[in-house]
C-alpha cells in the first residue's frame, strides 16, 4: 500500500526553516528550458551556499487548512471537522559561525502571526484565537534562550491536557548540533518532493542570472492516496526553489485546492463508509541572505531570562 501525507509536505515546508506570477508572487515565471541547461548554475549555487558561514532566511505568508469528515455505519453516523488559519505569518531565522569556529556559534529564530483554531462542528465546536507579536529562540555564548510565553495560549488550545513548564521564558546551556552545517539540505528536500508529491517540474530561466525549479504538485498525493480510498481534487499547488550562481535565493510554496476522499472499511459484519473533504490554502515565501547580509538577532535583555525551571 502506498501512503503519502501532509506531514511529509509540512517537513519540507518547515525547511524554509523569485521572479513572480502564477496568481502569486511566491511562484516565479520565466522561460522554460531543459534541466541540463541549468545544471551548471544549480551546481554553482550549491557550491557557494556550502561555503558560507553565516546565512539567514525571512519567511512571510499565510496558511489555511479546513477539513470535514463523515463516517457512516448502518444507520449511525458521526461528523467531525476543524480549521486552522494562520495570518500575517513571519519567521526570521539566522545562523553564523557553524563551520569553522563553532565556539562562537550564534543563532536566532523569531516569529509572529495571527492564529485561529476550531475543532468540531456546530454547537460542540471548540475555537480559539491568538495573536503572537513576537516569540523567539536564541543561542549565544553557549547559552540557549527561549522566549515563547506568548505561544502558551495556542499550545493550551491545541493540547489542552499538555503539562507546560511554569514559564516559557528562560535560559539553559545549549549544545551545538554536530550536523548543523547540513541545515540547507536542498537536494534532500527536492528528492522528497519529486518522489512523493510532484506531477511535473518546470525548469525556468527567469532572466538577469536568476533561475528556478518549479515543482507542480499533485494535490491527490498531498492529501494521501491508498489502494482502498479514492481521492479527487480541484485546484493547484507548487513549490519553487530559486537560485543564482551565487547561491539559493528563495523558496516558495503556494497551494489553493479542495480535495475529497471516499473509503470503505470492514468492521466485523458491517461496512464503514467515510467521506472527507479538505481545503488547503498556502502562500509562503522564504528569502535567503548570506555573509555580511545575513541577519542574526541578538538576545534581547539576556539578564531578564531566569534559569530553566527544575
JSON list of C-alpha atoms in Angstrom, two decimals, residues 63-262:
[
{"chain": "A", "resi": 63, "resn": "UNK", "atom": "CA", "xyz": [-1.91, 29.22, 5.76]},
{"chain": "A", "resi": 64, "resn": "UNK", "atom": "CA", "xyz": [-5.45, 27.83, 5.90]},
{"chain": "A", "resi": 65, "resn": "UNK", "atom": "CA", "xyz": [-6.47, 24.22, 6.48]},
{"chain": "A", "resi": 66, "resn": "UNK", "atom": "CA", "xyz": [-10.09, 23.08, 6.84]},
{"chain": "A", "resi": 67, "resn": "UNK", "atom": "CA", "xyz": [-11.46, 19.55, 6.99]},
{"chain": "A", "resi": 68, "resn": "UNK", "atom": "CA", "xyz": [-14.80, 17.83, 7.37]},
{"chain": "A", "resi": 69, "resn": "UNK", "atom": "CA", "xyz": [-15.37, 14.09, 7.71]},
{"chain": "A", "resi": 70, "resn": "UNK", "atom": "CA", "xyz": [-18.44, 11.92, 7.99]},
{"chain": "A", "resi": 71, "resn": "UNK", "atom": "CA", "xyz": [-18.35, 8.22, 8.82]},
{"chain": "A", "resi": 72, "resn": "UNK", "atom": "CA", "xyz": [-21.47, 6.07, 8.41]},
{"chain": "A", "resi": 73, "resn": "UNK", "atom": "CA", "xyz": [-22.08, 2.52, 9.60]},
{"chain": "A", "resi": 74, "resn": "UNK", "atom": "CA", "xyz": [-25.60, 1.29, 9.01]},
{"chain": "A", "resi": 75, "resn": "UNK", "atom": "CA", "xyz": [-27.94, 3.97, 10.33]},
{"chain": "A", "resi": 76, "resn": "UNK", "atom": "CA", "xyz": [-25.32, 5.50, 12.61]},
{"chain": "A", "resi": 77, "resn": "UNK", "atom": "CA", "xyz": [-23.10, 8.39, 11.53]},
{"chain": "A", "resi": 78, "resn": "UNK", "atom": "CA", "xyz": [-20.51, 10.64, 13.10]},
{"chain": "A", "resi": 79, "resn": "UNK", "atom": "CA", "xyz": [-19.23, 14.01, 11.86]},
{"chain": "A", "resi": 80, "resn": "UNK", "atom": "CA", "xyz": [-16.00, 15.79, 12.73]},
{"chain": "A", "resi": 81, "resn": "UNK", "atom": "CA", "xyz": [-14.33, 18.89, 11.36]},
{"chain": "A", "resi": 82, "resn": "UNK", "atom": "CA", "xyz": [-11.87, 21.62, 12.09]},
{"chain": "A", "resi": 83, "resn": "UNK", "atom": "CA", "xyz": [-9.98, 24.65, 10.90]},
{"chain": "A", "resi": 84, "resn": "UNK", "atom": "CA", "xyz": [-6.54, 26.13, 11.41]},
{"chain": "A", "resi": 85, "resn": "UNK", "atom": "CA", "xyz": [-5.77, 29.54, 9.93]},
{"chain": "A", "resi": 86, "resn": "UNK", "atom": "CA", "xyz": [-2.54, 31.49, 10.27]},
{"chain": "A", "resi": 87, "resn": "UNK", "atom": "CA", "xyz": [-2.49, 35.09, 9.01]},
{"chain": "A", "resi": 88, "resn": "UNK", "atom": "CA", "xyz": [0.36, 37.58, 8.62]},
{"chain": "A", "resi": 89, "resn": "UNK", "atom": "CA", "xyz": [2.91, 34.93, 9.48]},
{"chain": "A", "resi": 90, "resn": "UNK", "atom": "CA", "xyz": [6.56, 35.92, 9.60]},
{"chain": "A", "resi": 91, "resn": "UNK", "atom": "CA", "xyz": [9.64, 33.99, 10.61]},
{"chain": "A", "resi": 92, "resn": "UNK", "atom": "CA", "xyz": [13.19, 35.32, 10.68]},
{"chain": "A", "resi": 93, "resn": "UNK", "atom": "CA", "xyz": [15.97, 32.82, 11.30]},
{"chain": "A", "resi": 94, "resn": "UNK", "atom": "CA", "xyz": [19.71, 33.28, 11.15]},
{"chain": "A", "resi": 95, "resn": "UNK", "atom": "CA", "xyz": [22.84, 31.34, 11.95]},
{"chain": "A", "resi": 96, "resn": "UNK", "atom": "CA", "xyz": [26.57, 32.06, 11.88]},
{"chain": "A", "resi": 97, "resn": "UNK", "atom": "CA", "xyz": [29.90, 30.53, 12.90]},
{"chain": "A", "resi": 98, "resn": "UNK", "atom": "CA", "xyz": [28.68, 26.99, 12.26]},
{"chain": "A", "resi": 99, "resn": "UNK", "atom": "CA", "xyz": [31.50, 25.73, 10.04]},
{"chain": "A", "resi": 100, "resn": "UNK", "atom": "CA", "xyz": [34.87, 26.90, 11.31]},
{"chain": "A", "resi": 101, "resn": "UNK", "atom": "CA", "xyz": [34.77, 28.47, 14.78]},
{"chain": "A", "resi": 102, "resn": "UNK", "atom": "CA", "xyz": [31.77, 26.79, 16.43]},
{"chain": "A", "resi": 103, "resn": "UNK", "atom": "CA", "xyz": [32.81, 28.24, 19.81]},
{"chain": "A", "resi": 104, "resn": "UNK", "atom": "CA", "xyz": [31.29, 31.49, 18.51]},
{"chain": "A", "resi": 105, "resn": "UNK", "atom": "CA", "xyz": [28.18, 29.76, 17.19]},
{"chain": "A", "resi": 106, "resn": "UNK", "atom": "CA", "xyz": [25.13, 32.04, 17.23]},
{"chain": "A", "resi": 107, "resn": "UNK", "atom": "CA", "xyz": [21.58, 31.59, 16.02]},
{"chain": "A", "resi": 108, "resn": "UNK", "atom": "CA", "xyz": [18.22, 33.30, 16.32]},
{"chain": "A", "resi": 109, "resn": "UNK", "atom": "CA", "xyz": [14.68, 32.40, 15.33]},
{"chain": "A", "resi": 110, "resn": "UNK", "atom": "CA", "xyz": [11.81, 34.81, 15.82]},
{"chain": "A", "resi": 111, "resn": "UNK", "atom": "CA", "xyz": [8.25, 34.61, 14.55]},
{"chain": "A", "resi": 112, "resn": "UNK", "atom": "CA", "xyz": [4.77, 36.02, 14.87]},
{"chain": "A", "resi": 113, "resn": "UNK", "atom": "CA", "xyz": [1.29, 35.51, 13.41]},
{"chain": "A", "resi": 114, "resn": "UNK", "atom": "CA", "xyz": [-2.41, 35.80, 13.90]},
{"chain": "A", "resi": 115, "resn": "UNK", "atom": "CA", "xyz": [-3.90, 32.41, 14.75]},
{"chain": "A", "resi": 116, "resn": "UNK", "atom": "CA", "xyz": [-7.42, 30.97, 14.56]},
{"chain": "A", "resi": 117, "resn": "UNK", "atom": "CA", "xyz": [-8.32, 27.43, 15.56]},
{"chain": "A", "resi": 118, "resn": "UNK", "atom": "CA", "xyz": [-11.57, 25.46, 15.56]},
{"chain": "A", "resi": 119, "resn": "UNK", "atom": "CA", "xyz": [-12.10, 21.82, 16.45]},
{"chain": "A", "resi": 120, "resn": "UNK", "atom": "CA", "xyz": [-15.53, 20.27, 15.95]},
{"chain": "A", "resi": 121, "resn": "UNK", "atom": "CA", "xyz": [-18.69, 21.40, 14.18]},
{"chain": "A", "resi": 122, "resn": "UNK", "atom": "CA", "xyz": [-21.91, 23.05, 15.25]},
{"chain": "A", "resi": 123, "resn": "UNK", "atom": "CA", "xyz": [-22.61, 23.71, 18.93]},
{"chain": "A", "resi": 124, "resn": "UNK", "atom": "CA", "xyz": [-19.93, 21.26, 20.03]},
{"chain": "A", "resi": 125, "resn": "UNK", "atom": "CA", "xyz": [-17.10, 23.15, 18.33]},
{"chain": "A", "resi": 126, "resn": "UNK", "atom": "CA", "xyz": [-14.21, 24.49, 20.40]},
{"chain": "A", "resi": 127, "resn": "UNK", "atom": "CA", "xyz": [-12.46, 27.53, 18.99]},
{"chain": "A", "resi": 128, "resn": "UNK", "atom": "CA", "xyz": [-9.65, 29.88, 19.94]},
{"chain": "A", "resi": 129, "resn": "UNK", "atom": "CA", "xyz": [-7.86, 32.91, 18.52]},
{"chain": "A", "resi": 130, "resn": "UNK", "atom": "CA", "xyz": [-4.49, 34.36, 19.41]},
{"chain": "A", "resi": 131, "resn": "UNK", "atom": "CA", "xyz": [-2.04, 36.93, 18.15]},
{"chain": "A", "resi": 132, "resn": "UNK", "atom": "CA", "xyz": [1.68, 36.33, 18.54]},
{"chain": "A", "resi": 133, "resn": "UNK", "atom": "CA", "xyz": [3.51, 39.62, 18.10]},
{"chain": "A", "resi": 134, "resn": "UNK", "atom": "CA", "xyz": [6.96, 38.11, 18.57]},
{"chain": "A", "resi": 135, "resn": "UNK", "atom": "CA", "xyz": [8.33, 34.92, 20.03]},
{"chain": "A", "resi": 136, "resn": "UNK", "atom": "CA", "xyz": [11.88, 33.73, 19.77]},
{"chain": "A", "resi": 137, "resn": "UNK", "atom": "CA", "xyz": [14.68, 31.28, 20.43]},
{"chain": "A", "resi": 138, "resn": "UNK", "atom": "CA", "xyz": [18.35, 32.20, 20.56]},
{"chain": "A", "resi": 139, "resn": "UNK", "atom": "CA", "xyz": [21.74, 30.57, 21.10]},
{"chain": "A", "resi": 140, "resn": "UNK", "atom": "CA", "xyz": [24.54, 32.91, 22.05]},
{"chain": "A", "resi": 141, "resn": "UNK", "atom": "CA", "xyz": [27.70, 32.47, 24.09]},
{"chain": "A", "resi": 142, "resn": "UNK", "atom": "CA", "xyz": [26.94, 28.80, 24.71]},
{"chain": "A", "resi": 143, "resn": "UNK", "atom": "CA", "xyz": [23.53, 29.56, 26.24]},
{"chain": "A", "resi": 144, "resn": "UNK", "atom": "CA", "xyz": [20.09, 28.92, 24.81]},
{"chain": "A", "resi": 145, "resn": "UNK", "atom": "CA", "xyz": [17.35, 31.48, 25.45]},
{"chain": "A", "resi": 146, "resn": "UNK", "atom": "CA", "xyz": [13.65, 30.70, 24.96]},
{"chain": "A", "resi": 147, "resn": "UNK", "atom": "CA", "xyz": [11.10, 33.49, 24.75]},
{"chain": "A", "resi": 148, "resn": "UNK", "atom": "CA", "xyz": [7.89, 31.58, 23.97]},
{"chain": "A", "resi": 149, "resn": "UNK", "atom": "CA", "xyz": [5.48, 32.72, 26.68]},
{"chain": "A", "resi": 150, "resn": "UNK", "atom": "CA", "xyz": [3.25, 34.38, 24.06]},
{"chain": "A", "resi": 151, "resn": "UNK", "atom": "CA", "xyz": [2.77, 30.96, 22.42]},
{"chain": "A", "resi": 152, "resn": "UNK", "atom": "CA", "xyz": [1.30, 29.41, 25.59]},
{"chain": "A", "resi": 153, "resn": "UNK", "atom": "CA", "xyz": [-2.37, 30.18, 24.70]},
{"chain": "A", "resi": 154, "resn": "UNK", "atom": "CA", "xyz": [-2.00, 28.41, 21.36]},
{"chain": "A", "resi": 155, "resn": "UNK", "atom": "CA", "xyz": [-0.34, 25.34, 22.87]},
{"chain": "A", "resi": 156, "resn": "UNK", "atom": "CA", "xyz": [-3.07, 25.14, 25.51]},
{"chain": "A", "resi": 157, "resn": "UNK", "atom": "CA", "xyz": [-5.77, 25.46, 22.83]},
{"chain": "A", "resi": 158, "resn": "UNK", "atom": "CA", "xyz": [-4.30, 22.72, 20.65]},
{"chain": "A", "resi": 159, "resn": "UNK", "atom": "CA", "xyz": [-3.17, 20.48, 23.51]},
{"chain": "A", "resi": 160, "resn": "UNK", "atom": "CA", "xyz": [-5.41, 21.25, 26.49]},
{"chain": "A", "resi": 161, "resn": "UNK", "atom": "CA", "xyz": [-4.04, 18.35, 28.55]},
{"chain": "A", "resi": 162, "resn": "UNK", "atom": "CA", "xyz": [-0.37, 19.18, 27.93]},
{"chain": "A", "resi": 163, "resn": "UNK", "atom": "CA", "xyz": [1.70, 19.89, 31.04]},
{"chain": "A", "resi": 164, "resn": "UNK", "atom": "CA", "xyz": [3.71, 23.04, 30.34]},
{"chain": "A", "resi": 165, "resn": "UNK", "atom": "CA", "xyz": [6.54, 24.48, 32.44]},
{"chain": "A", "resi": 166, "resn": "UNK", "atom": "CA", "xyz": [5.66, 27.34, 34.76]},
{"chain": "A", "resi": 167, "resn": "UNK", "atom": "CA", "xyz": [7.43, 29.66, 32.33]},
{"chain": "A", "resi": 168, "resn": "UNK", "atom": "CA", "xyz": [8.40, 29.52, 28.68]},
{"chain": "A", "resi": 169, "resn": "UNK", "atom": "CA", "xyz": [10.84, 32.38, 29.18]},
{"chain": "A", "resi": 170, "resn": "UNK", "atom": "CA", "xyz": [14.16, 31.00, 30.39]},
{"chain": "A", "resi": 171, "resn": "UNK", "atom": "CA", "xyz": [17.80, 30.24, 29.58]},
{"chain": "A", "resi": 172, "resn": "UNK", "atom": "CA", "xyz": [19.75, 26.98, 29.64]},
{"chain": "A", "resi": 173, "resn": "UNK", "atom": "CA", "xyz": [23.21, 25.81, 28.49]},
{"chain": "A", "resi": 174, "resn": "UNK", "atom": "CA", "xyz": [22.99, 24.94, 24.79]},
{"chain": "A", "resi": 175, "resn": "UNK", "atom": "CA", "xyz": [24.56, 22.01, 22.98]},
{"chain": "A", "resi": 176, "resn": "UNK", "atom": "CA", "xyz": [25.60, 22.81, 19.42]},
{"chain": "A", "resi": 177, "resn": "UNK", "atom": "CA", "xyz": [24.23, 20.20, 16.95]},
{"chain": "A", "resi": 178, "resn": "UNK", "atom": "CA", "xyz": [27.02, 18.26, 15.24]},
{"chain": "A", "resi": 179, "resn": "UNK", "atom": "CA", "xyz": [25.29, 18.33, 11.83]},
{"chain": "A", "resi": 180, "resn": "UNK", "atom": "CA", "xyz": [24.29, 21.99, 11.79]},
{"chain": "A", "resi": 181, "resn": "UNK", "atom": "CA", "xyz": [26.29, 22.51, 8.58]},
{"chain": "A", "resi": 182, "resn": "UNK", "atom": "CA", "xyz": [23.70, 20.35, 6.80]},
{"chain": "A", "resi": 183, "resn": "UNK", "atom": "CA", "xyz": [20.91, 22.82, 7.58]},
{"chain": "A", "resi": 184, "resn": "UNK", "atom": "CA", "xyz": [20.35, 23.58, 3.89]},
{"chain": "A", "resi": 185, "resn": "UNK", "atom": "CA", "xyz": [19.83, 20.08, 2.53]},
{"chain": "A", "resi": 186, "resn": "UNK", "atom": "CA", "xyz": [18.10, 21.35, -0.61]},
{"chain": "A", "resi": 187, "resn": "UNK", "atom": "CA", "xyz": [18.81, 18.15, -2.54]},
{"chain": "A", "resi": 188, "resn": "UNK", "atom": "CA", "xyz": [17.16, 16.01, 0.12]},
{"chain": "A", "resi": 189, "resn": "UNK", "atom": "CA", "xyz": [14.09, 18.22, 0.21]},
{"chain": "A", "resi": 190, "resn": "UNK", "atom": "CA", "xyz": [13.72, 18.21, -3.58]},
{"chain": "A", "resi": 191, "resn": "UNK", "atom": "CA", "xyz": [14.09, 14.43, -3.71]},
{"chain": "A", "resi": 192, "resn": "UNK", "atom": "CA", "xyz": [11.25, 14.07, -1.18]},
{"chain": "A", "resi": 193, "resn": "UNK", "atom": "CA", "xyz": [9.05, 16.44, -3.16]},
{"chain": "A", "resi": 194, "resn": "UNK", "atom": "CA", "xyz": [9.71, 14.83, -6.53]},
{"chain": "A", "resi": 195, "resn": "UNK", "atom": "CA", "xyz": [9.26, 11.30, -5.20]},
{"chain": "A", "resi": 196, "resn": "UNK", "atom": "CA", "xyz": [6.14, 11.85, -3.14]},
{"chain": "A", "resi": 197, "resn": "UNK", "atom": "CA", "xyz": [4.18, 14.84, -4.39]},
{"chain": "A", "resi": 198, "resn": "UNK", "atom": "CA", "xyz": [5.22, 16.06, -7.84]},
{"chain": "A", "resi": 199, "resn": "UNK", "atom": "CA", "xyz": [3.24, 15.81, -11.07]},
{"chain": "A", "resi": 200, "resn": "UNK", "atom": "CA", "xyz": [5.89, 17.55, -13.19]},
{"chain": "A", "resi": 201, "resn": "UNK", "atom": "CA", "xyz": [8.74, 20.06, -12.97]},
{"chain": "A", "resi": 202, "resn": "UNK", "atom": "CA", "xyz": [9.30, 23.31, -14.88]},
{"chain": "A", "resi": 203, "resn": "UNK", "atom": "CA", "xyz": [12.90, 24.46, -15.28]},
{"chain": "A", "resi": 204, "resn": "UNK", "atom": "CA", "xyz": [12.94, 28.24, -15.69]},
{"chain": "A", "resi": 205, "resn": "UNK", "atom": "CA", "xyz": [15.40, 30.88, -16.80]},
{"chain": "A", "resi": 206, "resn": "UNK", "atom": "CA", "xyz": [13.96, 33.96, -15.09]},
{"chain": "A", "resi": 207, "resn": "UNK", "atom": "CA", "xyz": [16.46, 36.39, -16.60]},
{"chain": "A", "resi": 208, "resn": "UNK", "atom": "CA", "xyz": [19.24, 38.54, -15.11]},
{"chain": "A", "resi": 209, "resn": "UNK", "atom": "CA", "xyz": [21.09, 35.47, -13.88]},
{"chain": "A", "resi": 210, "resn": "UNK", "atom": "CA", "xyz": [18.16, 34.06, -11.89]},
{"chain": "A", "resi": 211, "resn": "UNK", "atom": "CA", "xyz": [16.82, 30.52, -12.30]},
{"chain": "A", "resi": 212, "resn": "UNK", "atom": "CA", "xyz": [14.16, 28.35, -10.74]},
{"chain": "A", "resi": 213, "resn": "UNK", "atom": "CA", "xyz": [12.90, 24.78, -10.43]},
{"chain": "A", "resi": 214, "resn": "UNK", "atom": "CA", "xyz": [9.10, 24.82, -10.09]},
{"chain": "A", "resi": 215, "resn": "UNK", "atom": "CA", "xyz": [7.62, 21.58, -8.80]},
{"chain": "A", "resi": 216, "resn": "UNK", "atom": "CA", "xyz": [3.96, 21.38, -9.82]},
{"chain": "A", "resi": 217, "resn": "UNK", "atom": "CA", "xyz": [2.48, 19.30, -7.03]},
{"chain": "A", "resi": 218, "resn": "UNK", "atom": "CA", "xyz": [-0.31, 16.75, -7.28]},
{"chain": "A", "resi": 219, "resn": "UNK", "atom": "CA", "xyz": [-2.99, 17.61, -4.66]},
{"chain": "A", "resi": 220, "resn": "UNK", "atom": "CA", "xyz": [-4.18, 14.00, -4.51]},
{"chain": "A", "resi": 221, "resn": "UNK", "atom": "CA", "xyz": [-0.69, 12.97, -3.39]},
{"chain": "A", "resi": 222, "resn": "UNK", "atom": "CA", "xyz": [-0.56, 15.76, -0.81]},
{"chain": "A", "resi": 223, "resn": "UNK", "atom": "CA", "xyz": [-3.80, 14.58, 0.79]},
{"chain": "A", "resi": 224, "resn": "UNK", "atom": "CA", "xyz": [-2.76, 10.94, 0.62]},
{"chain": "A", "resi": 225, "resn": "UNK", "atom": "CA", "xyz": [-3.71, 8.07, -1.62]},
{"chain": "A", "resi": 226, "resn": "UNK", "atom": "CA", "xyz": [-4.20, 4.41, -0.76]},
{"chain": "A", "resi": 227, "resn": "UNK", "atom": "CA", "xyz": [-5.42, 1.30, -2.51]},
{"chain": "A", "resi": 228, "resn": "UNK", "atom": "CA", "xyz": [-8.70, 1.42, -0.57]},
{"chain": "A", "resi": 229, "resn": "UNK", "atom": "CA", "xyz": [-9.52, 5.12, -0.97]},
{"chain": "A", "resi": 230, "resn": "UNK", "atom": "CA", "xyz": [-10.33, 7.33, -3.92]},
{"chain": "A", "resi": 231, "resn": "UNK", "atom": "CA", "xyz": [-9.20, 10.95, -3.96]},
{"chain": "A", "resi": 232, "resn": "UNK", "atom": "CA", "xyz": [-10.48, 13.72, -6.21]},
{"chain": "A", "resi": 233, "resn": "UNK", "atom": "CA", "xyz": [-9.06, 17.23, -6.17]},
{"chain": "A", "resi": 234, "resn": "UNK", "atom": "CA", "xyz": [-9.50, 20.54, -7.96]},
{"chain": "A", "resi": 235, "resn": "UNK", "atom": "CA", "xyz": [-7.06, 23.41, -7.77]},
{"chain": "A", "resi": 236, "resn": "UNK", "atom": "CA", "xyz": [-3.29, 23.62, -7.85]},
{"chain": "A", "resi": 237, "resn": "UNK", "atom": "CA", "xyz": [-0.13, 23.59, -5.76]},
{"chain": "A", "resi": 238, "resn": "UNK", "atom": "CA", "xyz": [3.51, 24.33, -6.49]},
{"chain": "A", "resi": 239, "resn": "UNK", "atom": "CA", "xyz": [6.88, 24.56, -4.78]},
{"chain": "A", "resi": 240, "resn": "UNK", "atom": "CA", "xyz": [9.73, 26.65, -6.18]},
{"chain": "A", "resi": 241, "resn": "UNK", "atom": "CA", "xyz": [13.43, 26.77, -5.40]},
{"chain": "A", "resi": 242, "resn": "UNK", "atom": "CA", "xyz": [15.14, 29.80, -6.96]},
{"chain": "A", "resi": 243, "resn": "UNK", "atom": "CA", "xyz": [18.85, 30.45, -7.29]},
{"chain": "A", "resi": 244, "resn": "UNK", "atom": "CA", "xyz": [21.65, 32.30, -8.99]},
{"chain": "A", "resi": 245, "resn": "UNK", "atom": "CA", "xyz": [25.28, 31.31, -9.42]},
{"chain": "A", "resi": 246, "resn": "UNK", "atom": "CA", "xyz": [25.99, 32.99, -6.07]},
{"chain": "A", "resi": 247, "resn": "UNK", "atom": "CA", "xyz": [23.61, 30.76, -4.07]},
{"chain": "A", "resi": 248, "resn": "UNK", "atom": "CA", "xyz": [20.00, 29.87, -3.37]},
{"chain": "A", "resi": 249, "resn": "UNK", "atom": "CA", "xyz": [17.87, 32.99, -3.32]},
{"chain": "A", "resi": 250, "resn": "UNK", "atom": "CA", "xyz": [14.38, 31.89, -2.28]},
{"chain": "A", "resi": 251, "resn": "UNK", "atom": "CA", "xyz": [11.90, 29.09, -1.69]},
{"chain": "A", "resi": 252, "resn": "UNK", "atom": "CA", "xyz": [8.17, 29.37, -2.32]},
{"chain": "A", "resi": 253, "resn": "UNK", "atom": "CA", "xyz": [5.14, 27.22, -1.56]},
{"chain": "A", "resi": 254, "resn": "UNK", "atom": "CA", "xyz": [1.71, 28.01, -2.99]},
{"chain": "A", "resi": 255, "resn": "UNK", "atom": "CA", "xyz": [-1.42, 25.88, -2.76]},
{"chain": "A", "resi": 256, "resn": "UNK", "atom": "CA", "xyz": [-5.10, 26.55, -3.36]},
{"chain": "A", "resi": 257, "resn": "UNK", "atom": "CA", "xyz": [-7.21, 23.43, -3.73]},
{"chain": "A", "resi": 258, "resn": "UNK", "atom": "CA", "xyz": [-10.06, 21.35, -2.37]},
{"chain": "A", "resi": 259, "resn": "UNK", "atom": "CA", "xyz": [-9.97, 17.57, -2.23]},
{"chain": "A", "resi": 260, "resn": "UNK", "atom": "CA", "xyz": [-12.41, 14.84, -1.30]},
{"chain": "A", "resi": 261, "resn": "UNK", "atom": "CA", "xyz": [-11.66, 11.27, -0.29]},
{"chain": "A", "resi": 262, "resn": "UNK", "atom": "CA", "xyz": [-14.05, 8.32, -0.04]}
]
